[in-house]
């Protein structure tokens, strides 16, 4: 679902920062070789993630849902020199693809890939995070949230992707549509959670920015 016209989306991209060469290459190869390439953050959202990271200047970053690594590299652009990015995904077939682009970037040695279920991996990470990007299975968004908030530094930022869910959050919910049900509950949780302040941005498929108090 396009919330604004394709022409306006094109104009926005054209008047935002250019897509870095390595990310343009990753973008192209994802569309050529990987299933569901629409899952890629892409040029505009990638520049938003980069800008937010540069404003936050995080030391430790957590990403839940790596896919082909595009968003991870965008988030690394604002990471401090001694920083680390931990990224979690369940798809073993994408690990080598991700690593190829991670190692081609300036941050290869600072990016740590974790393969498996995020609900099992997050508790094992003995790190306090400054920036988190949640972009994985929607059914577990609330579980991820409750695991992550206690691991955040004060003033840290949690980004949640796909919170508008192609507009389904405004439509009658099918009884079997667990993802939409969870997202509706999740959006209310973030709005009312006293541990954070939240703003929901209509960027692409919806991006929530939550600041830990």
PDB file of C-alpha atoms in Angstrom:
ATOM      1  CA  UNK A   1       0.000   0.000   0.000  1.00  0.00           C
ATOM      2  CA  UNK A   2       1.355   3.401  -1.015  1.00  0.00           C
ATOM      3  CA  UNK A   3       0.368   6.094   1.472  1.00  0.00           C
ATOM      4  CA  UNK A   4       1.591   8.774  -0.937  1.00  0.00           C
ATOM      5  CA  UNK A   5       1.889   8.708  -4.726  1.00  0.00           C
ATOM      6  CA  UNK A   6       4.846   7.051  -6.419  1.00  0.00           C
ATOM      7  CA  UNK A   7       5.682  10.414  -8.016  1.00  0.00           C
ATOM      8  CA  UNK A   8       5.917  12.047  -4.599  1.00  0.00           C
ATOM      9  CA  UNK A   9       8.002   9.146  -3.248  1.00  0.00           C
ATOM     10  CA  UNK A  10      10.380   9.583  -6.189  1.00  0.00           C
ATOM     11  CA  UNK A  11      10.615  13.324  -5.497  1.00  0.00           C
ATOM     12  CA  UNK A  12      11.405  12.655  -1.819  1.00  0.00           C
ATOM     13  CA  UNK A  13      14.222  10.268  -2.769  1.00  0.00           C
ATOM     14  CA  UNK A  14      15.625  12.718  -5.297  1.00  0.00           C
ATOM     15  CA  UNK A  15      15.774  15.463  -2.678  1.00  0.00           C
ATOM     16  CA  UNK A  16      17.272  13.337   0.089  1.00  0.00           C
ATOM     17  CA  UNK A  17      20.864  12.163   0.472  1.00  0.00           C
ATOM     18  CA  UNK A  18      22.109   9.899  -2.297  1.00  0.00           C
ATOM     19  CA  UNK A  19      22.233   6.159  -1.683  1.00  0.00           C
ATOM     20  CA  UNK A  20      25.863   5.132  -0.973  1.00  0.00           C
ATOM     21  CA  UNK A  21      27.488   3.058  -3.706  1.00  0.00           C
ATOM     22  CA  UNK A  22      27.869  -0.105  -1.595  1.00  0.00           C
ATOM     23  CA  UNK A  23      24.216   0.036  -0.542  1.00  0.00           C
ATOM     24  CA  UNK A  24      23.072   0.610  -4.126  1.00  0.00           C
ATOM     25  CA  UNK A  25      24.984  -2.541  -5.085  1.00  0.00           C
ATOM     26  CA  UNK A  26      23.445  -4.482  -2.172  1.00  0.00           C
ATOM     27  CA  UNK A  27      20.004  -3.190  -3.149  1.00  0.00           C
ATOM     28  CA  UNK A  28      20.441  -4.338  -6.748  1.00  0.00           C
ATOM     29  CA  UNK A  29      21.788  -7.782  -5.840  1.00  0.00           C
ATOM     30  CA  UNK A  30      18.972  -8.335  -3.335  1.00  0.00           C
ATOM     31  CA  UNK A  31      16.390  -7.707  -6.057  1.00  0.00           C
ATOM     32  CA  UNK A  32      18.264  -9.979  -8.459  1.00  0.00           C
ATOM     33  CA  UNK A  33      18.852 -12.958  -6.173  1.00  0.00           C
ATOM     34  CA  UNK A  34      16.833 -12.920  -2.926  1.00  0.00           C
ATOM     35  CA  UNK A  35      13.203 -13.748  -2.253  1.00  0.00           C
ATOM     36  CA  UNK A  36      10.861 -10.963  -1.072  1.00  0.00           C
ATOM     37  CA  UNK A  37      13.152  -8.034  -1.962  1.00  0.00           C
ATOM     38  CA  UNK A  38      10.460  -5.571  -0.811  1.00  0.00           C
ATOM     39  CA  UNK A  39      11.626  -6.399   2.723  1.00  0.00           C
ATOM     40  CA  UNK A  40      14.727  -4.296   2.018  1.00  0.00           C
ATOM     41  CA  UNK A  41      14.710  -0.920   3.789  1.00  0.00           C
ATOM     42  CA  UNK A  42      15.730   0.818   0.556  1.00  0.00           C
ATOM     43  CA  UNK A  43      17.121   4.218  -0.321  1.00  0.00           C
ATOM     44  CA  UNK A  44      14.814   6.643   1.504  1.00  0.00           C
ATOM     45  CA  UNK A  45      14.202   4.681   4.695  1.00  0.00           C
ATOM     46  CA  UNK A  46      17.880   3.774   4.722  1.00  0.00           C
ATOM     47  CA  UNK A  47      18.833   7.449   4.710  1.00  0.00           C
ATOM     48  CA  UNK A  48      16.348   8.054   7.551  1.00  0.00           C
ATOM     49  CA  UNK A  49      17.977   5.266   9.596  1.00  0.00           C
ATOM     50  CA  UNK A  50      21.414   6.678   8.814  1.00  0.00           C
ATOM     51  CA  UNK A  51      20.407  10.191   9.867  1.00  0.00           C
ATOM     52  CA  UNK A  52      18.839   8.981  13.120  1.00  0.00           C
ATOM     53  CA  UNK A  53      21.949   6.972  13.943  1.00  0.00           C
ATOM     54  CA  UNK A  54      24.193   9.973  13.227  1.00  0.00           C
ATOM     55  CA  UNK A  55      22.056  12.097  15.571  1.00  0.00           C
ATOM     56  CA  UNK A  56      22.109   9.450  18.322  1.00  0.00           C
ATOM     57  CA  UNK A  57      25.813   8.495  17.944  1.00  0.00           C
ATOM     58  CA  UNK A  58      25.269   5.036  19.477  1.00  0.00           C
ATOM     59  CA  UNK A  59      27.973   2.808  20.890  1.00  0.00           C
ATOM     60  CA  UNK A  60      25.927  -0.394  20.928  1.00  0.00           C
ATOM     61  CA  UNK A  61      23.248  -1.159  18.336  1.00  0.00           C
ATOM     62  CA  UNK A  62      20.853  -4.115  18.152  1.00  0.00           C
ATOM     63  CA  UNK A  63      18.963  -5.080  15.009  1.00  0.00           C
ATOM     64  CA  UNK A  64      16.254  -7.739  15.089  1.00  0.00           C
ATOM     65  CA  UNK A  65      15.764  -8.982  11.536  1.00  0.00           C
ATOM     66  CA  UNK A  66      18.864  -8.688   9.359  1.00  0.00           C
ATOM     67  CA  UNK A  67      17.498  -9.766   5.965  1.00  0.00           C
ATOM     68  CA  UNK A  68      20.342  -8.881   3.537  1.00  0.00           C
ATOM     69  CA  UNK A  69      22.037  -6.356   5.830  1.00  0.00           C
ATOM     70  CA  UNK A  70      20.982  -3.073   4.240  1.00  0.00           C
ATOM     71  CA  UNK A  71      19.525  -1.461   7.369  1.00  0.00           C
ATOM     72  CA  UNK A  72      22.423  -2.703   9.509  1.00  0.00           C
ATOM     73  CA  UNK A  73      24.909  -0.836   7.329  1.00  0.00           C
ATOM     74  CA  UNK A  74      22.761   2.307   7.456  1.00  0.00           C
ATOM     75  CA  UNK A  75      22.680   2.152  11.256  1.00  0.00           C
ATOM     76  CA  UNK A  76      26.458   1.685  11.392  1.00  0.00           C
ATOM     77  CA  UNK A  77      26.970   5.050   9.682  1.00  0.00           C
ATOM     78  CA  UNK A  78      26.364   6.893  12.962  1.00  0.00           C
ATOM     79  CA  UNK A  79      28.024   4.361  15.266  1.00  0.00           C
ATOM     80  CA  UNK A  80      30.938   5.533  17.378  1.00  0.00           C
ATOM     81  CA  UNK A  81      34.433   4.272  16.542  1.00  0.00           C
ATOM     82  CA  UNK A  82      34.425   1.763  19.396  1.00  0.00           C
ATOM     83  CA  UNK A  83      30.857   0.667  18.693  1.00  0.00           C
ATOM     84  CA  UNK A  84      29.295  -2.683  17.927  1.00  0.00           C
ATOM     85  CA  UNK A  85      26.218  -3.761  16.023  1.00  0.00           C
ATOM     86  CA  UNK A  86      24.550  -7.057  16.901  1.00  0.00           C
ATOM     87  CA  UNK A  87      22.087  -8.320  14.307  1.00  0.00           C
ATOM     88  CA  UNK A  88      19.792 -11.337  14.612  1.00  0.00           C
ATOM     89  CA  UNK A  89      18.107 -13.397  11.897  1.00  0.00           C
ATOM     90  CA  UNK A  90      16.773 -16.934  11.490  1.00  0.00           C
ATOM     91  CA  UNK A  91      17.692 -17.446   7.824  1.00  0.00           C
ATOM     92  CA  UNK A  92      20.941 -19.376   7.574  1.00  0.00           C
ATOM     93  CA  UNK A  93      20.974 -19.053   3.775  1.00  0.00           C
ATOM     94  CA  UNK A  94      21.463 -15.273   4.052  1.00  0.00           C
ATOM     95  CA  UNK A  95      24.428 -15.268   6.471  1.00  0.00           C
ATOM     96  CA  UNK A  96      27.145 -15.366   3.791  1.00  0.00           C
ATOM     97  CA  UNK A  97      25.339 -12.769   1.665  1.00  0.00           C
ATOM     98  CA  UNK A  98      25.165 -10.419   4.660  1.00  0.00           C
ATOM     99  CA  UNK A  99      28.794 -11.020   5.606  1.00  0.00           C
ATOM    100  CA  UNK A 100      30.024 -10.233   2.103  1.00  0.00           C
ATOM    101  CA  UNK A 101      28.579  -6.729   2.321  1.00  0.00           C
ATOM    102  CA  UNK A 102      29.460  -6.245   5.978  1.00  0.00           C
ATOM    103  CA  UNK A 103      33.109  -7.034   5.221  1.00  0.00           C
ATOM    104  CA  UNK A 104      33.067  -4.694   2.221  1.00  0.00           C
ATOM    105  CA  UNK A 105      32.060  -1.853   4.551  1.00  0.00           C
ATOM    106  CA  UNK A 106      34.230   0.033   7.081  1.00  0.00           C
ATOM    107  CA  UNK A 107      32.434  -1.762   9.956  1.00  0.00           C
ATOM    108  CA  UNK A 108      32.933  -5.440   9.132  1.00  0.00           C
ATOM    109  CA  UNK A 109      34.795  -6.275  12.345  1.00  0.00           C
ATOM    110  CA  UNK A 110      32.226  -4.406  14.439  1.00  0.00           C
ATOM    111  CA  UNK A 111      29.173  -6.268  13.119  1.00  0.00           C
ATOM    112  CA  UNK A 112      28.222  -9.472  14.920  1.00  0.00           C
ATOM    113  CA  UNK A 113      25.738 -11.843  13.285  1.00  0.00           C
ATOM    114  CA  UNK A 114      23.524 -14.038  15.452  1.00  0.00           C
ATOM    115  CA  UNK A 115      21.656 -16.920  13.802  1.00  0.00           C
ATOM    116  CA  UNK A 116      18.503 -18.185  15.493  1.00  0.00           C
ATOM    117  CA  UNK A 117      15.338 -17.096  17.274  1.00  0.00           C
ATOM    118  CA  UNK A 118      15.638 -13.550  18.623  1.00  0.00           C
ATOM    119  CA  UNK A 119      13.579 -14.383  21.736  1.00  0.00           C
ATOM    120  CA  UNK A 120      16.290 -16.892  22.673  1.00  0.00           C
ATOM    121  CA  UNK A 121      19.296 -14.766  21.642  1.00  0.00           C
ATOM    122  CA  UNK A 122      18.359 -11.380  23.143  1.00  0.00           C
ATOM    123  CA  UNK A 123      18.604 -12.596  26.777  1.00  0.00           C
ATOM    124  CA  UNK A 124      22.150 -13.861  26.091  1.00  0.00           C
ATOM    125  CA  UNK A 125      23.427 -10.439  25.006  1.00  0.00           C
ATOM    126  CA  UNK A 126      25.126  -8.883  28.010  1.00  0.00           C
ATOM    127  CA  UNK A 127      25.088  -5.391  26.510  1.00  0.00           C
ATOM    128  CA  UNK A 128      23.281  -2.112  27.161  1.00  0.00           C
ATOM    129  CA  UNK A 129      22.021  -0.645  23.890  1.00  0.00           C
ATOM    130  CA  UNK A 130      21.760   2.941  22.662  1.00  0.00           C
ATOM    131  CA  UNK A 131      19.848   2.126  19.471  1.00  0.00           C
ATOM    132  CA  UNK A 132      17.605  -0.803  18.531  1.00  0.00           C
ATOM    133  CA  UNK A 133      15.834  -1.516  15.239  1.00  0.00           C
ATOM    134  CA  UNK A 134      12.968  -4.023  15.352  1.00  0.00           C
ATOM    135  CA  UNK A 135      12.119  -5.372  11.902  1.00  0.00           C
ATOM    136  CA  UNK A 136      11.282  -9.055  12.227  1.00  0.00           C
ATOM    137  CA  UNK A 137       8.229 -11.302  12.720  1.00  0.00           C
ATOM    138  CA  UNK A 138       5.361  -9.120  13.868  1.00  0.00           C
ATOM    139  CA  UNK A 139       3.893 -11.821  16.106  1.00  0.00           C
ATOM    140  CA  UNK A 140       6.821 -11.354  18.500  1.00  0.00           C
ATOM    141  CA  UNK A 141       7.012  -7.540  18.527  1.00  0.00           C
ATOM    142  CA  UNK A 142       5.596  -7.294  22.068  1.00  0.00           C
ATOM    143  CA  UNK A 143       7.961 -10.014  23.296  1.00  0.00           C
ATOM    144  CA  UNK A 144      10.919  -8.208  21.732  1.00  0.00           C
ATOM    145  CA  UNK A 145       9.823  -4.922  23.279  1.00  0.00           C
ATOM    146  CA  UNK A 146       9.610  -6.322  26.796  1.00  0.00           C
ATOM    147  CA  UNK A 147      13.033  -7.954  26.440  1.00  0.00           C
ATOM    148  CA  UNK A 148      14.693  -4.873  24.993  1.00  0.00           C
ATOM    149  CA  UNK A 149      13.499  -1.984  27.161  1.00  0.00           C
ATOM    150  CA  UNK A 150      15.402  -3.213  30.274  1.00  0.00           C
ATOM    151  CA  UNK A 151      18.547  -3.517  28.128  1.00  0.00           C
ATOM    152  CA  UNK A 152      18.432   0.115  26.973  1.00  0.00           C
ATOM    153  CA  UNK A 153      20.565   2.973  28.201  1.00  0.00           C
ATOM    154  CA  UNK A 154      18.622   6.016  29.385  1.00  0.00           C
ATOM    155  CA  UNK A 155      17.866   8.191  26.363  1.00  0.00           C
ATOM    156  CA  UNK A 156      18.295   5.235  24.029  1.00  0.00           C
ATOM    157  CA  UNK A 157      16.128   4.940  20.930  1.00  0.00           C
ATOM    158  CA  UNK A 158      14.033   1.965  19.821  1.00  0.00           C
ATOM    159  CA  UNK A 159      12.892   1.994  16.184  1.00  0.00           C
ATOM    160  CA  UNK A 160       9.991  -0.260  15.176  1.00  0.00           C
ATOM    161  CA  UNK A 161       9.319  -0.923  11.491  1.00  0.00           C
ATOM    162  CA  UNK A 162       6.109  -1.853   9.608  1.00  0.00           C
ATOM    163  CA  UNK A 163       3.820  -0.510  12.328  1.00  0.00           C
ATOM    164  CA  UNK A 164       1.228   0.680   9.773  1.00  0.00           C
ATOM    165  CA  UNK A 165       1.249  -2.763   8.131  1.00  0.00           C
ATOM    166  CA  UNK A 166       0.104  -1.639   4.678  1.00  0.00           C
ATOM    167  CA  UNK A 167      -2.847   0.147   6.254  1.00  0.00           C
ATOM    168  CA  UNK A 168      -4.276  -3.049   7.751  1.00  0.00           C
ATOM    169  CA  UNK A 169      -4.295  -1.401  11.186  1.00  0.00           C
ATOM    170  CA  UNK A 170      -7.312   0.654   9.976  1.00  0.00           C
ATOM    171  CA  UNK A 171      -9.242  -2.253   8.453  1.00  0.00           C
ATOM    172  CA  UNK A 172     -11.465  -4.938  10.016  1.00  0.00           C
ATOM    173  CA  UNK A 173      -9.125  -7.621  11.322  1.00  0.00           C
ATOM    174  CA  UNK A 174      -9.538 -11.163  10.002  1.00  0.00           C
ATOM    175  CA  UNK A 175      -9.782 -13.689  12.872  1.00  0.00           C
ATOM    176  CA  UNK A 176      -6.663 -15.514  11.601  1.00  0.00           C
ATOM    177  CA  UNK A 177      -4.592 -12.357  11.093  1.00  0.00           C
ATOM    178  CA  UNK A 178      -2.344 -12.597  14.152  1.00  0.00           C
ATOM    179  CA  UNK A 179       0.213 -10.090  12.840  1.00  0.00           C
ATOM    180  CA  UNK A 180      -2.292  -7.241  12.556  1.00  0.00           C
ATOM    181  CA  UNK A 181      -3.790  -8.029  15.970  1.00  0.00           C
ATOM    182  CA  UNK A 182      -0.349  -7.927  17.577  1.00  0.00           C
ATOM    183  CA  UNK A 183       0.606  -4.694  15.808  1.00  0.00           C
ATOM    184  CA  UNK A 184      -2.570  -2.985  16.993  1.00  0.00           C
ATOM    185  CA  UNK A 185      -1.749  -4.030  20.560  1.00  0.00           C
ATOM    186  CA  UNK A 186       1.902  -3.102  20.061  1.00  0.00           C
ATOM    187  CA  UNK A 187       1.131   0.417  18.841  1.00  0.00           C
ATOM    188  CA  UNK A 188      -1.088   0.998  21.888  1.00  0.00           C
ATOM    189  CA  UNK A 189       1.600  -0.396  24.178  1.00  0.00           C
ATOM    190  CA  UNK A 190       4.219   2.029  22.850  1.00  0.00           C
ATOM    191  CA  UNK A 191       1.818   4.946  23.105  1.00  0.00           C
ATOM    192  CA  UNK A 192       0.998   4.173  26.752  1.00  0.00           C
ATOM    193  CA  UNK A 193       4.255   2.705  28.085  1.00  0.00           C
ATOM    194  CA  UNK A 194       5.467   5.128  30.801  1.00  0.00           C
ATOM    195  CA  UNK A 195       9.076   4.017  30.232  1.00  0.00           C
ATOM    196  CA  UNK A 196       9.249   5.741  26.838  1.00  0.00           C
ATOM    197  CA  UNK A 197       8.042   8.658  24.750  1.00  0.00           C
ATOM    198  CA  UNK A 198       6.965   7.727  21.250  1.00  0.00           C
ATOM    199  CA  UNK A 199       6.211   9.237  17.873  1.00  0.00           C
ATOM    200  CA  UNK A 200       4.909   7.203  14.931  1.00  0.00           C
ATOM    201  CA  UNK A 201       6.216   8.422  11.582  1.00  0.00           C
ATOM    202  CA  UNK A 202       4.366   7.677   8.298  1.00  0.00           C
ATOM    203  CA  UNK A 203       7.619   6.673   6.608  1.00  0.00           C
ATOM    204  CA  UNK A 204       7.220   3.829   4.118  1.00  0.00           C
ATOM    205  CA  UNK A 205       5.209   1.189   6.061  1.00  0.00           C
ATOM    206  CA  UNK A 206       5.326   3.100   9.345  1.00  0.00           C
ATOM    207  CA  UNK A 207       8.330   3.690  11.610  1.00  0.00           C
ATOM    208  CA  UNK A 208       7.925   4.286  15.359  1.00  0.00           C
ATOM    209  CA  UNK A 209      10.634   6.185  17.241  1.00  0.00           C
ATOM    210  CA  UNK A 210      10.581   5.519  20.987  1.00  0.00           C
ATOM    211  CA  UNK A 211      12.954   7.263  23.414  1.00  0.00           C
ATOM    212  CA  UNK A 212      13.682   5.527  26.709  1.00  0.00           C
ATOM    213  CA  UNK A 213      13.130   7.813  29.713  1.00  0.00           C
TER     214      UNK A 213
END
